[in-house]
Amino acid sequence: MPSLRTALLQSSGRPGAVAENLKALDEAAARAAGAGARLLVSPELFLTGYAIGDAVPELAEPADGPCARAVAEIAVRHGLAVLYGYPERDGERIFNASQLIGPDGGRLANYRKTHLFGCFEQEWFTPGDQAVVQADLDGIRVGLLICYDVEFPENVRAHALAGTDLLLVPTAQMHPFQFVAESVVPVRAFESQMYVAYVNRTGPEGEFEFVGLSCLAGPDGTVRTRAGRGEELVVGEVDPEFLAASRAANPYLHDRRPGLYGSLA
């Protein structure tokens, strides 16, 4: 099975400017496709901005809304899948969501952040209630989490037990928590034997300072590609043959003793 070349778009776009962020996503998709990527991953709430405060209800839209259609056009035009972050409206509720659109423009998966971080998110968003959301892309089982979710080992292990090969984590990682990008994410990839694409915002936005450092971590705990602190598009390979060999050599899932862990839940 061939590798899945994956592009990570590290950018904060322009907060509050959805049309401009869609244009930036289109431009990044063109560059990613030109580099041979079959998947482009953008950061948390990329289409609207993160620190948008009172504008959250105004900019939120349904999972099948205008932005979904616009991203579908981008995916088809460049022949690759696109994961984007956005505020999802469902009736009176708003979720911090990410959606995966396939190369044919079809909606493959939509995930609602289950663990909300800080007062800002808890004020504006409803937590999702589906722990594992997956889709298949080019023979790879892709799973979705968002930012703070990946800092709970239970979330990543749930994906591992459900067969996730590549975990996509759009994020808004801020100072002084850069150790998550530097250390926690590679450990998550190793302990649950999967690839993890962690894709961050960058630079100042409202009261936040996003630290960049987006990465694709492999199941051996090594970082296959890493962005710096500024705007950047980086590309890495998700190799299913290496993943299978790593799982055979590191049988954490096989050697688990779930009967001992019941008290954790």
PDB file of C-alpha atoms in Angstrom:
ATOM      1  CA  MET A   1       0.000   0.000   0.000  1.00  0.00           C
ATOM      2  CA  PRO A   2       1.474   3.401  -0.938  1.00  0.00           C
ATOM      3  CA  SER A   3       2.229   6.090   1.610  1.00  0.00           C
ATOM      4  CA  LEU A   4      -0.267   8.875   2.217  1.00  0.00           C
ATOM      5  CA  ARG A   5       1.587  12.132   1.672  1.00  0.00           C
ATOM      6  CA  THR A   6       0.132  14.624   4.138  1.00  0.00           C
ATOM      7  CA  ALA A   7       0.501  18.418   4.135  1.00  0.00           C
ATOM      8  CA  LEU A   8       0.235  20.477   7.326  1.00  0.00           C
ATOM      9  CA  LEU A   9      -0.836  24.105   6.931  1.00  0.00           C
ATOM     10  CA  GLN A  10       0.490  26.139   9.865  1.00  0.00           C
ATOM     11  CA  SER A  11      -1.338  29.447   9.708  1.00  0.00           C
ATOM     12  CA  SER A  12      -3.822  31.608  11.589  1.00  0.00           C
ATOM     13  CA  GLY A  13      -5.202  33.086   8.396  1.00  0.00           C
ATOM     14  CA  ARG A  14      -7.169  36.293   9.040  1.00  0.00           C
ATOM     15  CA  PRO A  15      -9.490  36.057  12.060  1.00  0.00           C
ATOM     16  CA  GLY A  16     -13.048  36.973  11.160  1.00  0.00           C
ATOM     17  CA  ALA A  17     -12.385  36.936   7.394  1.00  0.00           C
ATOM     18  CA  VAL A  18     -13.885  33.674   6.151  1.00  0.00           C
ATOM     19  CA  ALA A  19     -13.579  34.480   2.430  1.00  0.00           C
ATOM     20  CA  GLU A  20      -9.885  35.320   2.807  1.00  0.00           C
ATOM     21  CA  ASN A  21      -9.253  32.164   4.810  1.00  0.00           C
ATOM     22  CA  LEU A  22     -10.941  30.082   2.123  1.00  0.00           C
ATOM     23  CA  LYS A  23      -8.644  31.733  -0.406  1.00  0.00           C
ATOM     24  CA  ALA A  24      -5.622  30.901   1.761  1.00  0.00           C
ATOM     25  CA  LEU A  25      -6.833  27.307   2.021  1.00  0.00           C
ATOM     26  CA  ASP A  26      -7.193  27.142  -1.763  1.00  0.00           C
ATOM     27  CA  GLU A  27      -3.665  28.450  -2.257  1.00  0.00           C
ATOM     28  CA  ALA A  28      -2.293  25.977   0.291  1.00  0.00           C
ATOM     29  CA  ALA A  29      -4.151  23.131  -1.418  1.00  0.00           C
ATOM     30  CA  ALA A  30      -2.538  24.056  -4.719  1.00  0.00           C
ATOM     31  CA  ARG A  31       0.912  24.000  -3.123  1.00  0.00           C
ATOM     32  CA  ALA A  32       0.189  20.749  -1.298  1.00  0.00           C
ATOM     33  CA  ALA A  33      -1.073  19.044  -4.453  1.00  0.00           C
ATOM     34  CA  GLY A  34       1.984  20.307  -6.295  1.00  0.00           C
ATOM     35  CA  ALA A  35       4.124  18.550  -3.672  1.00  0.00           C
ATOM     36  CA  GLY A  36       2.229  15.303  -4.248  1.00  0.00           C
ATOM     37  CA  ALA A  37       0.072  15.439  -1.119  1.00  0.00           C
ATOM     38  CA  ARG A  38      -3.248  13.605  -0.987  1.00  0.00           C
ATOM     39  CA  LEU A  39      -4.335  15.260   2.271  1.00  0.00           C
ATOM     40  CA  LEU A  40      -4.168  18.840   3.564  1.00  0.00           C
ATOM     41  CA  VAL A  41      -4.782  19.541   7.262  1.00  0.00           C
ATOM     42  CA  SER A  42      -5.471  23.074   8.555  1.00  0.00           C
ATOM     43  CA  PRO A  43      -5.597  24.320  12.179  1.00  0.00           C
ATOM     44  CA  GLU A  44      -8.407  24.572  14.706  1.00  0.00           C
ATOM     45  CA  LEU A  45     -11.152  27.039  13.685  1.00  0.00           C
ATOM     46  CA  PHE A  46      -9.084  27.995  10.647  1.00  0.00           C
ATOM     47  CA  LEU A  47     -11.970  29.314   8.562  1.00  0.00           C
ATOM     48  CA  THR A  48     -13.094  31.889  11.127  1.00  0.00           C
ATOM     49  CA  GLY A  49     -10.207  32.501  13.481  1.00  0.00           C
ATOM     50  CA  TYR A  50      -9.967  31.348  17.075  1.00  0.00           C
ATOM     51  CA  ALA A  51     -10.130  34.510  19.205  1.00  0.00           C
ATOM     52  CA  ILE A  52     -13.275  35.900  17.580  1.00  0.00           C
ATOM     53  CA  GLY A  53     -15.385  36.285  20.734  1.00  0.00           C
ATOM     54  CA  ASP A  54     -18.876  37.613  20.078  1.00  0.00           C
ATOM     55  CA  ALA A  55     -18.554  36.779  16.368  1.00  0.00           C
ATOM     56  CA  VAL A  56     -18.793  33.025  17.044  1.00  0.00           C
ATOM     57  CA  PRO A  57     -22.611  32.832  16.640  1.00  0.00           C
ATOM     58  CA  GLU A  58     -22.524  35.017  13.528  1.00  0.00           C
ATOM     59  CA  LEU A  59     -19.819  32.966  11.784  1.00  0.00           C
ATOM     60  CA  ALA A  60     -21.026  29.506  12.823  1.00  0.00           C
ATOM     61  CA  GLU A  61     -22.757  27.462  10.129  1.00  0.00           C
ATOM     62  CA  PRO A  62     -24.067  23.920   9.584  1.00  0.00           C
ATOM     63  CA  ALA A  63     -21.772  21.066   8.600  1.00  0.00           C
ATOM     64  CA  ASP A  64     -23.291  21.132   5.108  1.00  0.00           C
ATOM     65  CA  GLY A  65     -23.279  24.940   4.838  1.00  0.00           C
ATOM     66  CA  PRO A  66     -21.615  27.322   2.370  1.00  0.00           C
ATOM     67  CA  CYS A  67     -18.107  26.752   3.749  1.00  0.00           C
ATOM     68  CA  ALA A  68     -18.433  22.988   3.339  1.00  0.00           C
ATOM     69  CA  ARG A  69     -19.406  23.514  -0.288  1.00  0.00           C
ATOM     70  CA  ALA A  70     -16.529  25.939  -0.827  1.00  0.00           C
ATOM     71  CA  VAL A  71     -14.009  23.500   0.668  1.00  0.00           C
ATOM     72  CA  ALA A  72     -15.463  20.701  -1.460  1.00  0.00           C
ATOM     73  CA  GLU A  73     -14.735  22.788  -4.553  1.00  0.00           C
ATOM     74  CA  ILE A  74     -11.155  23.305  -3.346  1.00  0.00           C
ATOM     75  CA  ALA A  75     -10.701  19.565  -2.746  1.00  0.00           C
ATOM     76  CA  VAL A  76     -12.019  18.640  -6.186  1.00  0.00           C
ATOM     77  CA  ARG A  77     -10.045  21.370  -7.947  1.00  0.00           C
ATOM     78  CA  HIS A  78      -6.747  20.153  -6.495  1.00  0.00           C
ATOM     79  CA  GLY A  79      -7.510  16.441  -6.181  1.00  0.00           C
ATOM     80  CA  LEU A  80      -6.809  15.986  -2.476  1.00  0.00           C
ATOM     81  CA  ALA A  81      -8.681  15.603   0.809  1.00  0.00           C
ATOM     82  CA  VAL A  82      -8.959  18.653   3.077  1.00  0.00           C
ATOM     83  CA  LEU A  83      -9.512  18.825   6.835  1.00  0.00           C
ATOM     84  CA  TYR A  84     -10.631  22.241   8.082  1.00  0.00           C
ATOM     85  CA  GLY A  85     -11.664  23.661  11.450  1.00  0.00           C
ATOM     86  CA  TYR A  86     -14.822  25.750  11.853  1.00  0.00           C
ATOM     87  CA  PRO A  87     -17.614  26.615  14.331  1.00  0.00           C
ATOM     88  CA  GLU A  88     -20.526  24.298  13.564  1.00  0.00           C
ATOM     89  CA  ARG A  89     -24.102  25.395  14.203  1.00  0.00           C
ATOM     90  CA  ASP A  90     -26.680  22.724  14.952  1.00  0.00           C
ATOM     91  CA  GLY A  91     -29.928  24.424  15.957  1.00  0.00           C
ATOM     92  CA  GLU A  92     -29.187  26.579  18.992  1.00  0.00           C
ATOM     93  CA  ARG A  93     -25.944  24.777  19.773  1.00  0.00           C
ATOM     94  CA  ILE A  94     -22.483  25.647  18.435  1.00  0.00           C
ATOM     95  CA  PHE A  95     -19.607  23.170  18.356  1.00  0.00           C
ATOM     96  CA  ASN A  96     -15.870  23.603  17.853  1.00  0.00           C
ATOM     97  CA  ALA A  97     -15.676  21.260  14.879  1.00  0.00           C
ATOM     98  CA  SER A  98     -13.470  19.928  12.120  1.00  0.00           C
ATOM     99  CA  GLN A  99     -14.614  18.361   8.879  1.00  0.00           C
ATOM    100  CA  LEU A 100     -12.832  16.092   6.417  1.00  0.00           C
ATOM    101  CA  ILE A 101     -13.741  16.520   2.750  1.00  0.00           C
ATOM    102  CA  GLY A 102     -12.598  13.868   0.279  1.00  0.00           C
ATOM    103  CA  PRO A 103     -10.821  14.445  -3.044  1.00  0.00           C
ATOM    104  CA  ASP A 104     -14.149  13.962  -4.802  1.00  0.00           C
ATOM    105  CA  GLY A 105     -15.798  16.679  -2.706  1.00  0.00           C
ATOM    106  CA  GLY A 106     -17.741  14.257  -0.509  1.00  0.00           C
ATOM    107  CA  ARG A 107     -18.047  14.854   3.232  1.00  0.00           C
ATOM    108  CA  LEU A 108     -16.114  12.005   4.881  1.00  0.00           C
ATOM    109  CA  ALA A 109     -16.289  12.877   8.584  1.00  0.00           C
ATOM    110  CA  ASN A 110     -17.293  15.667  10.951  1.00  0.00           C
ATOM    111  CA  TYR A 111     -15.971  15.813  14.519  1.00  0.00           C
ATOM    112  CA  ARG A 112     -17.049  17.981  17.459  1.00  0.00           C
ATOM    113  CA  LYS A 113     -14.419  18.775  20.091  1.00  0.00           C
ATOM    114  CA  THR A 114     -15.215  16.805  23.235  1.00  0.00           C
ATOM    115  CA  HIS A 115     -12.888  18.512  25.739  1.00  0.00           C
ATOM    116  CA  LEU A 116     -13.252  22.297  25.732  1.00  0.00           C
ATOM    117  CA  PHE A 117     -10.275  24.338  26.921  1.00  0.00           C
ATOM    118  CA  GLY A 118     -10.616  27.428  29.079  1.00  0.00           C
ATOM    119  CA  CYS A 119     -13.335  29.979  29.684  1.00  0.00           C
ATOM    120  CA  PHE A 120     -13.520  31.171  26.057  1.00  0.00           C
ATOM    121  CA  GLU A 121     -14.379  27.777  24.599  1.00  0.00           C
ATOM    122  CA  GLN A 122     -16.665  26.832  27.464  1.00  0.00           C
ATOM    123  CA  GLU A 123     -18.622  30.068  27.036  1.00  0.00           C
ATOM    124  CA  TRP A 124     -19.289  29.716  23.305  1.00  0.00           C
ATOM    125  CA  PHE A 125     -19.246  26.005  22.497  1.00  0.00           C
ATOM    126  CA  THR A 126     -21.115  22.852  23.441  1.00  0.00           C
ATOM    127  CA  PRO A 127     -18.846  19.821  23.969  1.00  0.00           C
ATOM    128  CA  GLY A 128     -19.248  16.997  21.484  1.00  0.00           C
ATOM    129  CA  ASP A 129     -20.250  13.561  22.719  1.00  0.00           C
ATOM    130  CA  GLN A 130     -18.715  11.204  20.132  1.00  0.00           C
ATOM    131  CA  ALA A 131     -15.231  10.131  21.169  1.00  0.00           C
ATOM    132  CA  VAL A 132     -14.115   8.365  17.997  1.00  0.00           C
ATOM    133  CA  VAL A 133     -14.857   9.712  14.529  1.00  0.00           C
ATOM    134  CA  GLN A 134     -13.091   8.053  11.582  1.00  0.00           C
ATOM    135  CA  ALA A 135     -12.970   7.866   7.812  1.00  0.00           C
ATOM    136  CA  ASP A 136     -11.016   5.854   5.250  1.00  0.00           C
ATOM    137  CA  LEU A 137      -8.711   7.671   2.841  1.00  0.00           C
ATOM    138  CA  ASP A 138      -6.536   5.830   0.327  1.00  0.00           C
ATOM    139  CA  GLY A 139      -6.633   2.711   2.496  1.00  0.00           C
ATOM    140  CA  ILE A 140      -5.630   4.590   5.661  1.00  0.00           C
ATOM    141  CA  ARG A 141      -8.003   4.738   8.633  1.00  0.00           C
ATOM    142  CA  VAL A 142      -8.061   8.421   9.580  1.00  0.00           C
ATOM    143  CA  GLY A 143      -9.312   9.639  12.974  1.00  0.00           C
ATOM    144  CA  LEU A 144     -10.159  13.142  14.190  1.00  0.00           C
ATOM    145  CA  LEU A 145      -9.520  14.989  17.450  1.00  0.00           C
ATOM    146  CA  ILE A 146      -9.084  18.718  18.171  1.00  0.00           C
ATOM    147  CA  CYS A 147      -6.306  20.349  20.233  1.00  0.00           C
ATOM    148  CA  TYR A 148      -6.956  19.771  23.968  1.00  0.00           C
ATOM    149  CA  ASP A 149      -8.529  16.382  23.165  1.00  0.00           C
ATOM    150  CA  VAL A 150      -5.125  14.870  22.364  1.00  0.00           C
ATOM    151  CA  GLU A 151      -3.810  15.773  25.818  1.00  0.00           C
ATOM    152  CA  PHE A 152      -6.078  13.089  27.295  1.00  0.00           C
ATOM    153  CA  PRO A 153      -4.397   9.718  26.702  1.00  0.00           C
ATOM    154  CA  GLU A 154      -7.778   7.989  26.898  1.00  0.00           C
ATOM    155  CA  ASN A 155      -8.886   9.743  23.709  1.00  0.00           C
ATOM    156  CA  VAL A 156      -5.898   8.601  21.691  1.00  0.00           C
ATOM    157  CA  ARG A 157      -6.049   5.064  23.082  1.00  0.00           C
ATOM    158  CA  ALA A 158      -9.738   4.872  22.123  1.00  0.00           C
ATOM    159  CA  HIS A 159      -8.699   5.691  18.555  1.00  0.00           C
ATOM    160  CA  ALA A 160      -5.961   3.073  18.667  1.00  0.00           C
ATOM    161  CA  LEU A 161      -8.420   0.417  19.797  1.00  0.00           C
ATOM    162  CA  ALA A 162     -10.769   1.458  16.983  1.00  0.00           C
ATOM    163  CA  GLY A 163      -8.006   0.990  14.401  1.00  0.00           C
ATOM    164  CA  THR A 164      -7.008   4.584  13.650  1.00  0.00           C
ATOM    165  CA  ASP A 165      -3.788   4.712  11.607  1.00  0.00           C
ATOM    166  CA  LEU A 166      -3.465   8.483  11.240  1.00  0.00           C
ATOM    167  CA  LEU A 167      -4.881  10.850  13.854  1.00  0.00           C
ATOM    168  CA  LEU A 168      -5.540  14.391  12.620  1.00  0.00           C
ATOM    169  CA  VAL A 169      -5.401  17.037  15.348  1.00  0.00           C
ATOM    170  CA  PRO A 170      -6.058  20.619  14.235  1.00  0.00           C
ATOM    171  CA  THR A 171      -5.023  22.784  17.155  1.00  0.00           C
ATOM    172  CA  ALA A 172      -4.715  26.271  18.626  1.00  0.00           C
ATOM    173  CA  GLN A 173      -1.744  25.574  20.891  1.00  0.00           C
ATOM    174  CA  MET A 174      -0.653  28.680  22.773  1.00  0.00           C
ATOM    175  CA  HIS A 175       2.253  29.858  24.906  1.00  0.00           C
ATOM    176  CA  PRO A 176       3.396  28.538  27.403  1.00  0.00           C
ATOM    177  CA  PHE A 177       2.197  25.038  26.485  1.00  0.00           C
ATOM    178  CA  GLN A 178       4.539  24.367  23.577  1.00  0.00           C
ATOM    179  CA  PHE A 179       5.803  21.231  25.335  1.00  0.00           C
ATOM    180  CA  VAL A 180       2.623  19.551  24.089  1.00  0.00           C
ATOM    181  CA  ALA A 181       3.767  19.939  20.484  1.00  0.00           C
ATOM    182  CA  GLU A 182       7.372  19.168  21.337  1.00  0.00           C
ATOM    183  CA  SER A 183       6.925  16.181  23.666  1.00  0.00           C
ATOM    184  CA  VAL A 184       3.357  15.031  24.329  1.00  0.00           C
ATOM    185  CA  VAL A 185       2.313  14.492  20.707  1.00  0.00           C
ATOM    186  CA  PRO A 186       5.276  12.239  19.758  1.00  0.00           C
ATOM    187  CA  VAL A 187       4.676  10.200  22.933  1.00  0.00           C
ATOM    188  CA  ARG A 188       0.984   9.814  22.072  1.00  0.00           C
ATOM    189  CA  ALA A 189       1.966   8.520  18.639  1.00  0.00           C
ATOM    190  CA  PHE A 190       4.371   5.994  20.165  1.00  0.00           C
ATOM    191  CA  GLU A 191       2.256   4.721  23.052  1.00  0.00           C
ATOM    192  CA  SER A 192      -0.786   4.157  20.823  1.00  0.00           C
ATOM    193  CA  GLN A 193       1.164   3.130  17.692  1.00  0.00           C
ATOM    194  CA  MET A 194      -0.180   5.513  15.077  1.00  0.00           C
ATOM    195  CA  TYR A 195       0.758   8.595  13.108  1.00  0.00           C
ATOM    196  CA  VAL A 196      -0.373  11.919  14.584  1.00  0.00           C
ATOM    197  CA  ALA A 197      -0.646  15.090  12.496  1.00  0.00           C
ATOM    198  CA  TYR A 198      -0.769  18.042  14.912  1.00  0.00           C
ATOM    199  CA  VAL A 199      -1.443  21.279  13.033  1.00  0.00           C
ATOM    200  CA  ASN A 200      -1.250  24.594  14.854  1.00  0.00           C
ATOM    201  CA  ARG A 201      -2.052  28.251  14.480  1.00  0.00           C
ATOM    202  CA  THR A 202       0.798  30.754  14.759  1.00  0.00           C
ATOM    203  CA  GLY A 203       1.442  34.244  16.053  1.00  0.00           C
ATOM    204  CA  PRO A 204      -0.600  36.664  18.183  1.00  0.00           C
ATOM    205  CA  GLU A 205      -4.392  36.632  18.124  1.00  0.00           C
ATOM    206  CA  GLY A 206      -6.374  38.518  20.728  1.00  0.00           C
ATOM    207  CA  GLU A 207      -5.084  37.525  24.166  1.00  0.00           C
ATOM    208  CA  PHE A 208      -3.338  34.435  22.792  1.00  0.00           C
ATOM    209  CA  GLU A 209       0.115  33.772  21.357  1.00  0.00           C
ATOM    210  CA  PHE A 210       0.078  30.635  19.232  1.00  0.00           C
ATOM    211  CA  VAL A 211       3.387  28.791  19.111  1.00  0.00           C
ATOM    212  CA  GLY A 212       3.353  26.940  15.777  1.00  0.00           C
ATOM    213  CA  LEU A 213       5.564  23.824  15.940  1.00  0.00           C
ATOM    214  CA  SER A 214       3.120  21.737  13.890  1.00  0.00           C
ATOM    215  CA  CYS A 215       4.363  18.198  13.379  1.00  0.00           C
ATOM    216  CA  LEU A 216       3.722  14.777  11.925  1.00  0.00           C
ATOM    217  CA  ALA A 217       4.832  12.217  14.517  1.00  0.00           C
ATOM    218  CA  GLY A 218       5.368   8.561  13.648  1.00  0.00           C
ATOM    219  CA  PRO A 219       4.523   5.399  15.607  1.00  0.00           C
ATOM    220  CA  ASP A 220       8.176   5.122  16.648  1.00  0.00           C
ATOM    221  CA  GLY A 221       7.890   8.463  18.460  1.00  0.00           C
ATOM    222  CA  THR A 222      10.032  10.351  15.970  1.00  0.00           C
ATOM    223  CA  VAL A 223       8.882  13.550  14.281  1.00  0.00           C
ATOM    224  CA  ARG A 224       8.821  13.103  10.503  1.00  0.00           C
ATOM    225  CA  THR A 225       8.288  16.772   9.719  1.00  0.00           C
ATOM    226  CA  ARG A 226       8.165  19.849  11.938  1.00  0.00           C
ATOM    227  CA  ALA A 227       7.239  23.467  11.246  1.00  0.00           C
ATOM    228  CA  GLY A 228       8.881  26.419  12.954  1.00  0.00           C
ATOM    229  CA  ARG A 229       7.080  29.311  14.627  1.00  0.00           C
ATOM    230  CA  GLY A 230       5.808  31.170  11.547  1.00  0.00           C
ATOM    231  CA  GLU A 231       3.462  30.589   8.600  1.00  0.00           C
ATOM    232  CA  GLU A 232       4.525  27.391   6.877  1.00  0.00           C
ATOM    233  CA  LEU A 233       3.375  24.402   4.841  1.00  0.00           C
ATOM    234  CA  VAL A 234       5.229  21.170   5.624  1.00  0.00           C
ATOM    235  CA  VAL A 235       4.769  17.724   4.103  1.00  0.00           C
ATOM    236  CA  GLY A 236       5.361  14.248   5.513  1.00  0.00           C
ATOM    237  CA  GLU A 237       4.675  10.608   4.682  1.00  0.00           C
ATOM    238  CA  VAL A 238       2.279   8.248   6.433  1.00  0.00           C
ATOM    239  CA  ASP A 239       3.724   4.836   5.574  1.00  0.00           C
ATOM    240  CA  PRO A 240       1.346   1.913   6.272  1.00  0.00           C
ATOM    241  CA  GLU A 241       4.100  -0.698   5.915  1.00  0.00           C
ATOM    242  CA  PHE A 242       6.241   1.046   8.533  1.00  0.00           C
ATOM    243  CA  LEU A 243       3.173   1.356  10.764  1.00  0.00           C
ATOM    244  CA  ALA A 244       2.491  -2.385  10.550  1.00  0.00           C
ATOM    245  CA  ALA A 245       6.122  -3.201  11.373  1.00  0.00           C
ATOM    246  CA  SER A 246       6.126  -0.775  14.294  1.00  0.00           C
ATOM    247  CA  ARG A 247       2.945  -2.291  15.733  1.00  0.00           C
ATOM    248  CA  ALA A 248       4.473  -5.742  15.505  1.00  0.00           C
ATOM    249  CA  ALA A 249       7.619  -4.586  17.299  1.00  0.00           C
ATOM    250  CA  ASN A 250       5.754  -2.580  19.970  1.00  0.00           C
ATOM    251  CA  PRO A 251       2.701  -4.655  20.948  1.00  0.00           C
ATOM    252  CA  TYR A 252       1.190  -2.276  23.481  1.00  0.00           C
ATOM    253  CA  LEU A 253      -2.356  -2.923  22.337  1.00  0.00           C
ATOM    254  CA  HIS A 254      -1.871  -6.687  22.397  1.00  0.00           C
ATOM    255  CA  ASP A 255      -0.205  -6.636  25.825  1.00  0.00           C
ATOM    256  CA  ARG A 256      -2.817  -4.472  27.539  1.00  0.00           C
ATOM    257  CA  ARG A 257      -4.666  -5.905  30.580  1.00  0.00           C
ATOM    258  CA  PRO A 258      -8.000  -4.034  30.483  1.00  0.00           C
ATOM    259  CA  GLY A 259      -9.295  -5.888  33.549  1.00  0.00           C
ATOM    260  CA  LEU A 260      -6.819  -3.943  35.679  1.00  0.00           C
ATOM    261  CA  TYR A 261      -7.941  -0.543  34.412  1.00  0.00           C
ATOM    262  CA  GLY A 262     -11.668  -0.589  35.111  1.00  0.00           C
ATOM    263  CA  SER A 263     -11.398   1.986  37.885  1.00  0.00           C
ATOM    264  CA  LEU A 264     -10.106   4.561  35.379  1.00  0.00           C
ATOM    265  CA  ALA A 265     -13.594   4.817  33.891  1.00  0.00           C
TER     266      ALA A 265
END
